[in-house]
Amino acid sequence: MTNPNILLTRIDNRLIHGQVGVTWVNHLGANLIVVANDKVSGDEVQQSLMDMVLPDVIQTRYFSLEKTIDVIHKASPRQKIFLVVKDVQDALALKEGGVPIDNLNIGNMHYEEGKKQISSTVSVDEQDIKDFKRLGELGVNLDLRRVPTEKGQNILDLI
């Protein structure tokens, strides 16, 4: 079975929004965005709002985590996939479920009570740190970066 052509997986609590939609897609040369999120997979309003920010040539799929795990290996090699998840827990669930995530871009994890801010756009709590370390152990390259032009940092160096 061939591996799906996942160019990059990104954590962004806003999932797809203007900057990401356009900047990352162009940078990667992606033609399919897969949003793996249990809530959004059932929310057509959210989906159409996200679709609006993207160029028409980009296809989108909104799958639950389970469905992503089930169908990602059926992707055609022509599908250049940009996989977007909401948080590190979802990224880890996908990785442990057999989705071949090699490169994880940490773009946006907003601050909330109990989290510590480690960059201008990323805040983590103990569970997040544990899960990032686990991803690191699984061989995932962890790159904290908002936009492609920024110099990335290994998140493990910051936590």
CSV table of N, CA and C in Angstrom, one decimal:
chain,number,residue,atom,x,y,z
A,1,MET,N,0.9,-1.2,0.0
A,1,MET,CA,0.0,0.0,0.0
A,1,MET,C,0.9,1.2,0.0
A,2,THR,N,0.6,2.2,-0.9
A,2,THR,CA,1.5,3.3,-0.9
A,2,THR,C,1.0,4.3,0.1
A,3,ASN,N,1.9,5.1,0.6
A,3,ASN,CA,1.6,6.1,1.6
A,3,ASN,C,0.9,7.3,0.9
A,4,PRO,N,0.0,7.9,1.6
A,4,PRO,CA,-0.6,9.1,1.0
A,4,PRO,C,0.4,10.2,1.0
A,5,ASN,N,0.3,11.1,0.0
A,5,ASN,CA,1.2,12.1,-0.2
A,5,ASN,C,0.9,13.3,0.7
A,6,ILE,N,1.2,13.2,2.0
A,6,ILE,CA,0.9,14.3,3.0
A,6,ILE,C,2.2,15.2,3.0
A,7,LEU,N,2.0,16.4,2.5
A,7,LEU,CA,3.1,17.3,2.4
A,7,LEU,C,3.5,17.9,3.7
A,8,LEU,N,2.4,18.2,4.5
A,8,LEU,CA,2.6,18.8,5.8
A,8,LEU,C,1.4,18.6,6.6
A,9,THR,N,1.5,18.4,7.9
A,9,THR,CA,0.4,18.5,8.9
A,9,THR,C,0.6,19.7,9.7
A,10,ARG,N,-0.5,20.4,9.9
A,10,ARG,CA,-0.4,21.7,10.7
A,10,ARG,C,-1.4,21.7,11.9
A,11,ILE,N,-0.9,22.1,13.0
A,11,ILE,CA,-1.8,22.3,14.1
A,11,ILE,C,-2.2,23.8,14.1
A,12,ASP,N,-3.5,24.1,14.1
A,12,ASP,CA,-4.0,25.4,14.1
A,12,ASP,C,-5.4,25.4,14.7
A,13,ASN,N,-5.5,26.1,15.9
A,13,ASN,CA,-6.8,25.9,16.5
A,13,ASN,C,-8.0,26.6,15.7
A,14,ARG,N,-7.6,27.5,14.7
A,14,ARG,CA,-8.6,28.0,13.9
A,14,ARG,C,-8.8,27.2,12.6
A,15,LEU,N,-8.0,26.1,12.5
A,15,LEU,CA,-8.1,25.3,11.3
A,15,LEU,C,-7.7,26.1,10.1
A,16,ILE,N,-8.6,26.3,9.1
A,16,ILE,CA,-8.3,27.0,7.9
A,16,ILE,C,-8.8,28.5,8.1
A,17,HIS,N,-7.9,29.4,7.9
A,17,HIS,CA,-8.3,30.8,7.8
A,17,HIS,C,-7.4,31.5,6.7
A,18,GLY,N,-7.8,32.7,6.4
A,18,GLY,CA,-7.2,33.4,5.2
A,18,GLY,C,-5.7,33.1,5.0
A,19,GLN,N,-4.9,33.6,6.0
A,19,GLN,CA,-3.4,33.5,5.8
A,19,GLN,C,-3.0,32.1,5.6
A,20,VAL,N,-3.5,31.2,6.4
A,20,VAL,CA,-3.0,29.8,6.2
A,20,VAL,C,-3.5,29.2,4.9
A,21,GLY,N,-4.8,29.4,4.7
A,21,GLY,CA,-5.3,28.9,3.5
A,21,GLY,C,-4.5,29.2,2.3
A,22,VAL,N,-4.1,30.4,2.1
A,22,VAL,CA,-3.4,30.8,0.9
A,22,VAL,C,-1.9,30.6,1.0
A,23,THR,N,-1.3,31.1,2.1
A,23,THR,CA,0.2,31.1,2.2
A,23,THR,C,0.8,29.7,2.2
A,24,TRP,N,0.2,28.8,3.1
A,24,TRP,CA,0.8,27.5,3.2
A,24,TRP,C,0.5,26.7,2.0
A,25,VAL,N,-0.7,26.8,1.4
A,25,VAL,CA,-1.1,26.0,0.3
A,25,VAL,C,-0.2,26.3,-0.9
A,26,ASN,N,0.1,27.6,-1.1
A,26,ASN,CA,1.0,28.0,-2.2
A,26,ASN,C,2.4,27.6,-2.0
A,27,HIS,N,2.8,27.7,-0.7
A,27,HIS,CA,4.2,27.3,-0.4
A,27,HIS,C,4.4,25.8,-0.6
A,28,LEU,N,3.4,25.0,-0.2
A,28,LEU,CA,3.5,23.6,-0.3
A,28,LEU,C,3.3,23.0,-1.7
A,29,GLY,N,2.5,23.8,-2.4
A,29,GLY,CA,2.0,23.3,-3.7
A,29,GLY,C,0.9,22.2,-3.5
A,30,ALA,N,0.1,22.4,-2.4
A,30,ALA,CA,-0.9,21.4,-2.1
A,30,ALA,C,-2.1,21.6,-3.0
A,31,ASN,N,-2.8,20.5,-3.3
A,31,ASN,CA,-4.1,20.6,-4.1
A,31,ASN,C,-5.3,20.1,-3.3
A,32,LEU,N,-5.0,19.6,-2.1
A,32,LEU,CA,-6.1,19.1,-1.3
A,32,LEU,C,-5.8,19.4,0.2
A,33,ILE,N,-6.8,20.0,0.9
A,33,ILE,CA,-6.7,20.2,2.3
A,33,ILE,C,-7.6,19.2,3.0
A,34,VAL,N,-7.1,18.4,3.9
A,34,VAL,CA,-7.9,17.6,4.7
A,34,VAL,C,-7.9,18.2,6.1
A,35,VAL,N,-9.1,18.5,6.6
A,35,VAL,CA,-9.3,19.0,7.9
A,35,VAL,C,-9.8,17.8,8.7
A,36,ALA,N,-9.0,17.4,9.7
A,36,ALA,CA,-9.3,16.2,10.5
A,36,ALA,C,-9.8,16.8,11.8
A,37,ASN,N,-11.1,16.8,12.0
A,37,ASN,CA,-11.7,17.3,13.3
A,37,ASN,C,-13.1,16.8,13.5
A,38,ASP,N,-13.3,16.2,14.6
A,38,ASP,CA,-14.6,15.6,14.8
A,38,ASP,C,-15.8,16.5,14.8
A,39,LYS,N,-15.6,17.7,15.3
A,39,LYS,CA,-16.7,18.7,15.4
A,39,LYS,C,-17.0,19.3,14.0
A,40,VAL,N,-15.9,19.7,13.3
A,40,VAL,CA,-16.1,20.4,12.1
A,40,VAL,C,-16.6,19.4,11.0
A,41,SER,N,-16.3,18.2,11.1
A,41,SER,CA,-16.7,17.2,10.1
A,41,SER,C,-18.2,17.1,10.0
A,42,GLY,N,-18.9,17.6,11.1
A,42,GLY,CA,-20.3,17.5,11.0
A,42,GLY,C,-21.0,18.9,10.9
A,43,ASP,N,-20.2,19.9,10.7
A,43,ASP,CA,-20.7,21.3,10.7
A,43,ASP,C,-20.5,22.0,9.4
A,44,GLU,N,-21.6,22.0,8.6
A,44,GLU,CA,-21.5,22.5,7.2
A,44,GLU,C,-21.3,24.0,7.1
A,45,VAL,N,-21.8,24.7,8.1
A,45,VAL,CA,-21.6,26.1,8.1
A,45,VAL,C,-20.1,26.5,8.2
A,46,GLN,N,-19.4,25.8,9.2
A,46,GLN,CA,-18.0,26.0,9.4
A,46,GLN,C,-17.2,25.6,8.1
A,47,GLN,N,-17.6,24.5,7.5
A,47,GLN,CA,-17.0,24.1,6.3
A,47,GLN,C,-17.1,25.1,5.2
A,48,SER,N,-18.3,25.7,5.0
A,48,SER,CA,-18.4,26.6,3.9
A,48,SER,C,-17.6,27.9,4.2
A,49,LEU,N,-17.6,28.3,5.5
A,49,LEU,CA,-16.8,29.5,5.8
A,49,LEU,C,-15.3,29.2,5.5
A,50,MET,N,-14.8,28.0,5.8
A,50,MET,CA,-13.4,27.7,5.5
A,50,MET,C,-13.2,27.7,4.0
A,51,ASP,N,-14.1,27.1,3.3
A,51,ASP,CA,-14.0,26.9,1.8
A,51,ASP,C,-13.9,28.3,1.2
A,52,MET,N,-14.6,29.3,1.7
A,52,MET,CA,-14.6,30.6,1.1
A,52,MET,C,-13.2,31.3,1.1
A,53,VAL,N,-12.3,31.0,2.0
A,53,VAL,CA,-11.0,31.7,2.0
A,53,VAL,C,-10.0,31.0,1.0
A,54,LEU,N,-10.4,29.9,0.5
A,54,LEU,CA,-9.5,29.2,-0.4
A,54,LEU,C,-9.7,29.4,-1.9
A,55,PRO,N,-8.6,29.3,-2.6
A,55,PRO,CA,-8.8,29.4,-4.1
A,55,PRO,C,-9.6,28.2,-4.6
A,56,ASP,N,-10.4,28.4,-5.7
A,56,ASP,CA,-11.2,27.3,-6.2
A,56,ASP,C,-10.5,26.0,-6.5
A,57,VAL,N,-9.2,26.2,-6.9
A,57,VAL,CA,-8.5,25.0,-7.4
A,57,VAL,C,-8.1,24.0,-6.2
A,58,ILE,N,-8.3,24.5,-5.0
A,58,ILE,CA,-8.0,23.7,-3.9
A,58,ILE,C,-9.2,22.9,-3.4
A,59,GLN,N,-9.1,21.6,-3.3
A,59,GLN,CA,-10.2,20.8,-2.8
A,59,GLN,C,-10.1,20.7,-1.3
A,60,THR,N,-11.2,20.5,-0.7
A,60,THR,CA,-11.2,20.3,0.8
A,60,THR,C,-12.0,19.1,1.1
A,61,ARG,N,-11.6,18.4,2.2
A,61,ARG,CA,-12.3,17.3,2.8
A,61,ARG,C,-12.4,17.6,4.3
A,62,TYR,N,-13.5,17.4,4.9
A,62,TYR,CA,-13.7,17.6,6.3
A,62,TYR,C,-14.0,16.2,6.9
A,63,PHE,N,-13.1,15.6,7.6
A,63,PHE,CA,-13.3,14.2,8.1
A,63,PHE,C,-13.1,14.2,9.6
A,64,SER,N,-13.8,13.3,10.2
A,64,SER,CA,-13.6,13.0,11.6
A,64,SER,C,-12.2,12.4,11.7
A,65,LEU,N,-11.7,12.3,13.0
A,65,LEU,CA,-10.3,11.7,13.1
A,65,LEU,C,-10.4,10.2,12.7
A,66,GLU,N,-11.5,9.5,13.1
A,66,GLU,CA,-11.6,8.1,12.7
A,66,GLU,C,-11.7,7.9,11.2
A,67,LYS,N,-12.4,8.8,10.5
A,67,LYS,CA,-12.6,8.6,9.1
A,67,LYS,C,-11.2,8.9,8.4
A,68,THR,N,-10.5,9.9,8.9
A,68,THR,CA,-9.2,10.3,8.4
A,68,THR,C,-8.3,9.0,8.4
A,69,ILE,N,-8.3,8.4,9.6
A,69,ILE,CA,-7.5,7.2,9.8
A,69,ILE,C,-7.9,6.1,8.8
A,70,ASP,N,-9.2,6.0,8.6
A,70,ASP,CA,-9.8,4.9,7.7
A,70,ASP,C,-9.5,5.2,6.3
A,71,VAL,N,-9.5,6.4,5.8
A,71,VAL,CA,-9.5,6.6,4.4
A,71,VAL,C,-8.2,7.3,3.8
A,72,ILE,N,-7.3,7.8,4.7
A,72,ILE,CA,-6.2,8.5,4.2
A,72,ILE,C,-5.3,7.7,3.2
A,73,HIS,N,-5.2,6.4,3.5
A,73,HIS,CA,-4.4,5.5,2.7
A,73,HIS,C,-5.0,5.2,1.3
A,74,LYS,N,-6.2,5.6,1.1
A,74,LYS,CA,-6.8,5.5,-0.2
A,74,LYS,C,-6.6,6.7,-1.1
A,75,ALA,N,-5.9,7.7,-0.6
A,75,ALA,CA,-5.6,8.9,-1.4
A,75,ALA,C,-4.8,8.5,-2.6
A,76,SER,N,-5.0,9.2,-3.7
A,76,SER,CA,-4.2,9.0,-4.9
A,76,SER,C,-2.9,9.8,-4.7
A,77,PRO,N,-1.9,9.3,-5.3
A,77,PRO,CA,-0.6,10.0,-5.3
A,77,PRO,C,-0.7,11.4,-5.8
A,78,ARG,N,-1.6,11.6,-6.7
A,78,ARG,CA,-1.8,13.0,-7.3
A,78,ARG,C,-2.3,14.0,-6.3
A,79,GLN,N,-2.9,13.4,-5.2
A,79,GLN,CA,-3.4,14.3,-4.2
A,79,GLN,C,-2.3,14.8,-3.3
A,80,LYS,N,-2.0,16.1,-3.4
A,80,LYS,CA,-0.9,16.6,-2.6
A,80,LYS,C,-1.6,17.2,-1.3
A,81,ILE,N,-1.4,16.5,-0.2
A,81,ILE,CA,-2.3,16.8,0.9
A,81,ILE,C,-1.7,17.7,2.0
A,82,PHE,N,-2.4,18.7,2.4
A,82,PHE,CA,-2.1,19.5,3.5
A,82,PHE,C,-3.1,19.1,4.6
A,83,LEU,N,-2.6,18.5,5.6
A,83,LEU,CA,-3.5,18.0,6.7
A,83,LEU,C,-3.6,19.0,7.8
A,84,VAL,N,-4.7,19.4,8.2
A,84,VAL,CA,-4.9,20.4,9.3
A,84,VAL,C,-5.7,19.9,10.5
A,85,VAL,N,-5.1,20.0,11.6
A,85,VAL,CA,-5.8,19.6,12.9
A,85,VAL,C,-5.8,20.7,13.9
A,86,LYS,N,-6.7,20.6,14.9
A,86,LYS,CA,-6.9,21.6,15.8
A,86,LYS,C,-5.9,21.7,16.9
A,87,ASP,N,-5.5,20.5,17.4
A,87,ASP,CA,-4.6,20.5,18.5
A,87,ASP,C,-3.6,19.3,18.5
A,88,VAL,N,-2.7,19.3,19.4
A,88,VAL,CA,-1.7,18.2,19.4
A,88,VAL,C,-2.3,16.8,19.7
A,89,GLN,N,-3.4,16.8,20.5
A,89,GLN,CA,-4.0,15.6,20.8
A,89,GLN,C,-4.6,14.9,19.6
A,90,ASP,N,-5.2,15.7,18.7
A,90,ASP,CA,-5.7,15.2,17.4
A,90,ASP,C,-4.5,14.7,16.6
A,91,ALA,N,-3.5,15.4,16.5
A,91,ALA,CA,-2.3,15.0,15.7
A,91,ALA,C,-1.8,13.7,16.2
A,92,LEU,N,-1.7,13.5,17.5
A,92,LEU,CA,-1.2,12.3,18.1
A,92,LEU,C,-2.1,11.1,17.8
A,93,ALA,N,-3.4,11.4,17.9
A,93,ALA,CA,-4.4,10.3,17.7
A,93,ALA,C,-4.3,9.8,16.2
A,94,LEU,N,-4.1,10.7,15.3
A,94,LEU,CA,-3.9,10.4,13.9
A,94,LEU,C,-2.6,9.6,13.7
A,95,LYS,N,-1.5,10.1,14.3
A,95,LYS,CA,-0.2,9.4,14.1
A,95,LYS,C,-0.3,8.0,14.7
A,96,GLU,N,-0.9,7.8,15.9
A,96,GLU,CA,-1.0,6.5,16.5
A,96,GLU,C,-2.0,5.6,15.8
A,97,GLY,N,-2.9,6.3,15.0
A,97,GLY,CA,-3.9,5.5,14.3
A,97,GLY,C,-3.3,5.1,12.9
A,98,GLY,N,-2.1,5.4,12.6
A,98,GLY,CA,-1.5,5.0,11.4
A,98,GLY,C,-1.4,6.0,10.3
A,99,VAL,N,-1.8,7.2,10.5
A,99,VAL,CA,-1.6,8.3,9.5
A,99,VAL,C,-0.2,8.6,9.5
A,100,PRO,N,0.5,8.6,8.3
A,100,PRO,CA,1.9,8.8,8.3
A,100,PRO,C,2.3,10.3,8.4
A,101,ILE,N,2.3,10.8,9.6
A,101,ILE,CA,2.6,12.2,9.8
A,101,ILE,C,4.1,12.2,10.2
A,102,ASP,N,4.9,12.8,9.3
A,102,ASP,CA,6.4,12.9,9.5
A,102,ASP,C,6.8,14.3,9.9
A,103,ASN,N,6.1,15.3,9.3
A,103,ASN,CA,6.4,16.7,9.6
A,103,ASN,C,5.1,17.4,10.1
A,104,LEU,N,5.3,17.9,11.3
A,104,LEU,CA,4.2,18.6,12.0
A,104,LEU,C,4.6,20.1,12.2
A,105,ASN,N,3.8,20.9,11.6
A,105,ASN,CA,4.0,22.4,11.8
A,105,ASN,C,3.0,22.8,12.9
A,106,ILE,N,3.6,23.5,13.9
A,106,ILE,CA,2.8,24.0,15.0
A,106,ILE,C,2.6,25.4,14.8
A,107,GLY,N,1.4,25.8,14.4
A,107,GLY,CA,1.1,27.2,13.9
A,107,GLY,C,0.4,28.0,15.0
A,108,ASN,N,-0.6,27.5,15.5
A,108,ASN,CA,-1.5,28.3,16.4
A,108,ASN,C,-2.1,27.4,17.5
A,109,MET,N,-1.7,27.7,18.7
A,109,MET,CA,-2.4,27.1,19.9
A,109,MET,C,-2.6,28.2,20.9
A,110,HIS,N,-3.9,28.6,20.9
A,110,HIS,CA,-4.1,29.9,21.7
A,110,HIS,C,-4.0,29.7,23.2
A,111,TYR,N,-3.7,30.8,23.8
A,111,TYR,CA,-3.5,30.9,25.2
A,111,TYR,C,-4.9,30.7,25.9
A,112,GLU,N,-4.8,29.9,27.0
A,112,GLU,CA,-6.0,29.8,27.9
A,112,GLU,C,-5.4,29.5,29.3
A,113,GLU,N,-6.3,29.7,30.3
A,113,GLU,CA,-5.9,29.5,31.7
A,113,GLU,C,-5.2,28.2,31.8
A,114,GLY,N,-4.0,28.2,32.5
A,114,GLY,CA,-3.3,27.0,32.8
A,114,GLY,C,-2.3,26.6,31.7
A,115,LYS,N,-2.2,27.5,30.7
A,115,LYS,CA,-1.2,27.2,29.6
A,115,LYS,C,-0.1,28.2,29.8
A,116,LYS,N,1.1,27.8,29.3
A,116,LYS,CA,2.2,28.8,29.3
A,116,LYS,C,2.5,29.1,27.9
A,117,GLN,N,2.8,30.4,27.6
A,117,GLN,CA,3.0,30.8,26.3
A,117,GLN,C,4.5,30.6,26.0
A,118,ILE,N,4.7,29.9,24.8
A,118,ILE,CA,6.1,29.6,24.5
A,118,ILE,C,6.6,30.3,23.2
A,119,SER,N,5.6,30.9,22.5
A,119,SER,CA,5.9,31.8,21.4
A,119,SER,C,4.7,32.7,21.2
A,120,SER,N,4.8,33.6,20.2
A,120,SER,CA,3.8,34.6,20.1
A,120,SER,C,2.4,33.9,19.7
A,121,THR,N,2.4,32.7,19.2
A,121,THR,CA,1.2,32.1,18.8
A,121,THR,C,0.9,30.8,19.4
A,122,VAL,N,1.8,30.3,20.3
A,122,VAL,CA,1.6,29.0,20.8
A,122,VAL,C,1.7,29.0,22.3
A,123,SER,N,0.7,28.4,22.9
A,123,SER,CA,0.7,28.2,24.4
A,123,SER,C,0.4,26.7,24.6
A,124,VAL,N,1.1,26.2,25.7
A,124,VAL,CA,0.9,24.7,25.9
A,124,VAL,C,0.7,24.5,27.4
A,125,ASP,N,0.0,23.3,27.7
A,125,ASP,CA,-0.1,22.9,29.1
A,125,ASP,C,0.6,21.6,29.2
A,126,GLU,N,0.6,21.0,30.4
A,126,GLU,CA,1.3,19.7,30.7
A,126,GLU,C,1.0,18.6,29.7
A,127,GLN,N,-0.3,18.5,29.4
A,127,GLN,CA,-0.7,17.4,28.5
A,127,GLN,C,-0.2,17.6,27.1
A,128,ASP,N,-0.2,18.9,26.6
A,128,ASP,CA,0.3,19.2,25.3
A,128,ASP,C,1.8,18.8,25.3
A,129,ILE,N,2.5,19.2,26.3
A,129,ILE,CA,4.0,18.9,26.3
A,129,ILE,C,4.2,17.4,26.3
A,130,LYS,N,3.4,16.7,27.0
A,130,LYS,CA,3.6,15.2,27.0
A,130,LYS,C,3.3,14.7,25.6
A,131,ASP,N,2.3,15.2,25.0
A,131,ASP,CA,1.9,14.7,23.6
A,131,ASP,C,2.9,15.1,22.6
A,132,PHE,N,3.5,16.3,22.7
A,132,PHE,CA,4.6,16.7,21.8
A,132,PHE,C,5.8,15.8,21.9
A,133,LYS,N,6.1,15.5,23.2
A,133,LYS,CA,7.3,14.6,23.4
A,133,LYS,C,7.0,13.2,22.8
A,134,ARG,N,5.8,12.7,23.0
A,134,ARG,CA,5.4,11.4,22.4
A,134,ARG,C,5.6,11.4,20.9
A,135,LEU,N,5.1,12.5,20.3
A,135,LEU,CA,5.2,12.6,18.8
A,135,LEU,C,6.7,12.6,18.4
A,136,GLY,N,7.5,13.3,19.2
A,136,GLY,CA,9.0,13.3,19.0
A,136,GLY,C,9.5,11.9,19.0
A,137,GLU,N,9.1,11.2,20.0
A,137,GLU,CA,9.6,9.8,20.2
A,137,GLU,C,9.1,8.9,19.0
A,138,LEU,N,8.0,9.3,18.4
A,138,LEU,CA,7.5,8.5,17.2
A,138,LEU,C,8.2,9.0,15.9
A,139,GLY,N,9.2,9.9,16.1
A,139,GLY,CA,9.9,10.3,14.9
A,139,GLY,C,9.4,11.5,14.1
A,140,VAL,N,8.4,12.2,14.7
A,140,VAL,CA,7.8,13.3,14.0
A,140,VAL,C,8.7,14.5,14.1
A,141,ASN,N,8.9,15.2,13.0
A,141,ASN,CA,9.7,16.5,13.0
A,141,ASN,C,8.7,17.6,13.5
A,142,LEU,N,9.0,18.3,14.6
A,142,LEU,CA,8.1,19.2,15.2
A,142,LEU,C,8.6,20.7,14.9
A,143,ASP,N,7.9,21.4,14.1
A,143,ASP,CA,8.4,22.7,13.6
A,143,ASP,C,7.4,23.8,14.0
A,144,LEU,N,7.8,24.6,14.9
A,144,LEU,CA,6.9,25.7,15.3
A,144,LEU,C,7.2,26.9,14.4
A,145,ARG,N,6.1,27.3,13.7
A,145,ARG,CA,6.3,28.4,12.7
A,145,ARG,C,4.9,28.8,12.2
A,146,ARG,N,4.7,30.1,12.2
A,146,ARG,CA,3.4,30.6,11.8
A,146,ARG,C,3.2,30.6,10.3
A,147,VAL,N,4.2,31.1,9.6
A,147,VAL,CA,4.2,31.2,8.2
A,147,VAL,C,5.4,30.6,7.6
A,148,PRO,N,5.4,30.2,6.3
A,148,PRO,CA,6.5,29.5,5.7
A,148,PRO,C,7.8,30.3,5.8
A,149,THR,N,7.7,31.6,5.7
A,149,THR,CA,8.9,32.4,5.6
A,149,THR,C,9.7,32.6,6.9
A,150,GLU,N,9.0,32.3,8.0
A,150,GLU,CA,9.6,32.3,9.3
A,150,GLU,C,10.7,31.2,9.5
A,151,LYS,N,11.7,31.5,10.3
A,151,LYS,CA,12.6,30.4,10.6
A,151,LYS,C,11.9,29.5,11.7
A,152,GLY,N,11.8,28.2,11.4
A,152,GLY,CA,11.1,27.3,12.3
A,152,GLY,C,12.0,27.0,13.5
A,153,GLN,N,11.3,26.6,14.6
A,153,GLN,CA,12.0,26.2,15.8
A,153,GLN,C,11.5,24.8,16.2
A,154,ASN,N,12.3,23.9,16.7
A,154,ASN,CA,11.8,22.7,17.2
A,154,ASN,C,11.1,22.9,18.5
A,155,ILE,N,9.8,22.6,18.6
A,155,ILE,CA,9.1,22.9,19.8
A,155,ILE,C,9.6,22.3,21.0
A,156,LEU,N,10.3,21.1,20.8
A,156,LEU,CA,10.9,20.4,22.0
A,156,LEU,C,12.0,21.3,22.7
A,157,ASP,N,12.6,22.2,21.9
A,157,ASP,CA,13.6,23.1,22.5
A,157,ASP,C,13.0,24.2,23.3
A,158,LEU,N,11.7,24.4,23.1
A,158,LEU,CA,11.0,25.5,23.8
A,158,LEU,C,10.2,25.1,25.0
A,159,ILE,N,9.9,23.8,25.1
A,159,ILE,CA,9.1,23.3,26.2
A,159,ILE,C,10.1,22.6,27.2
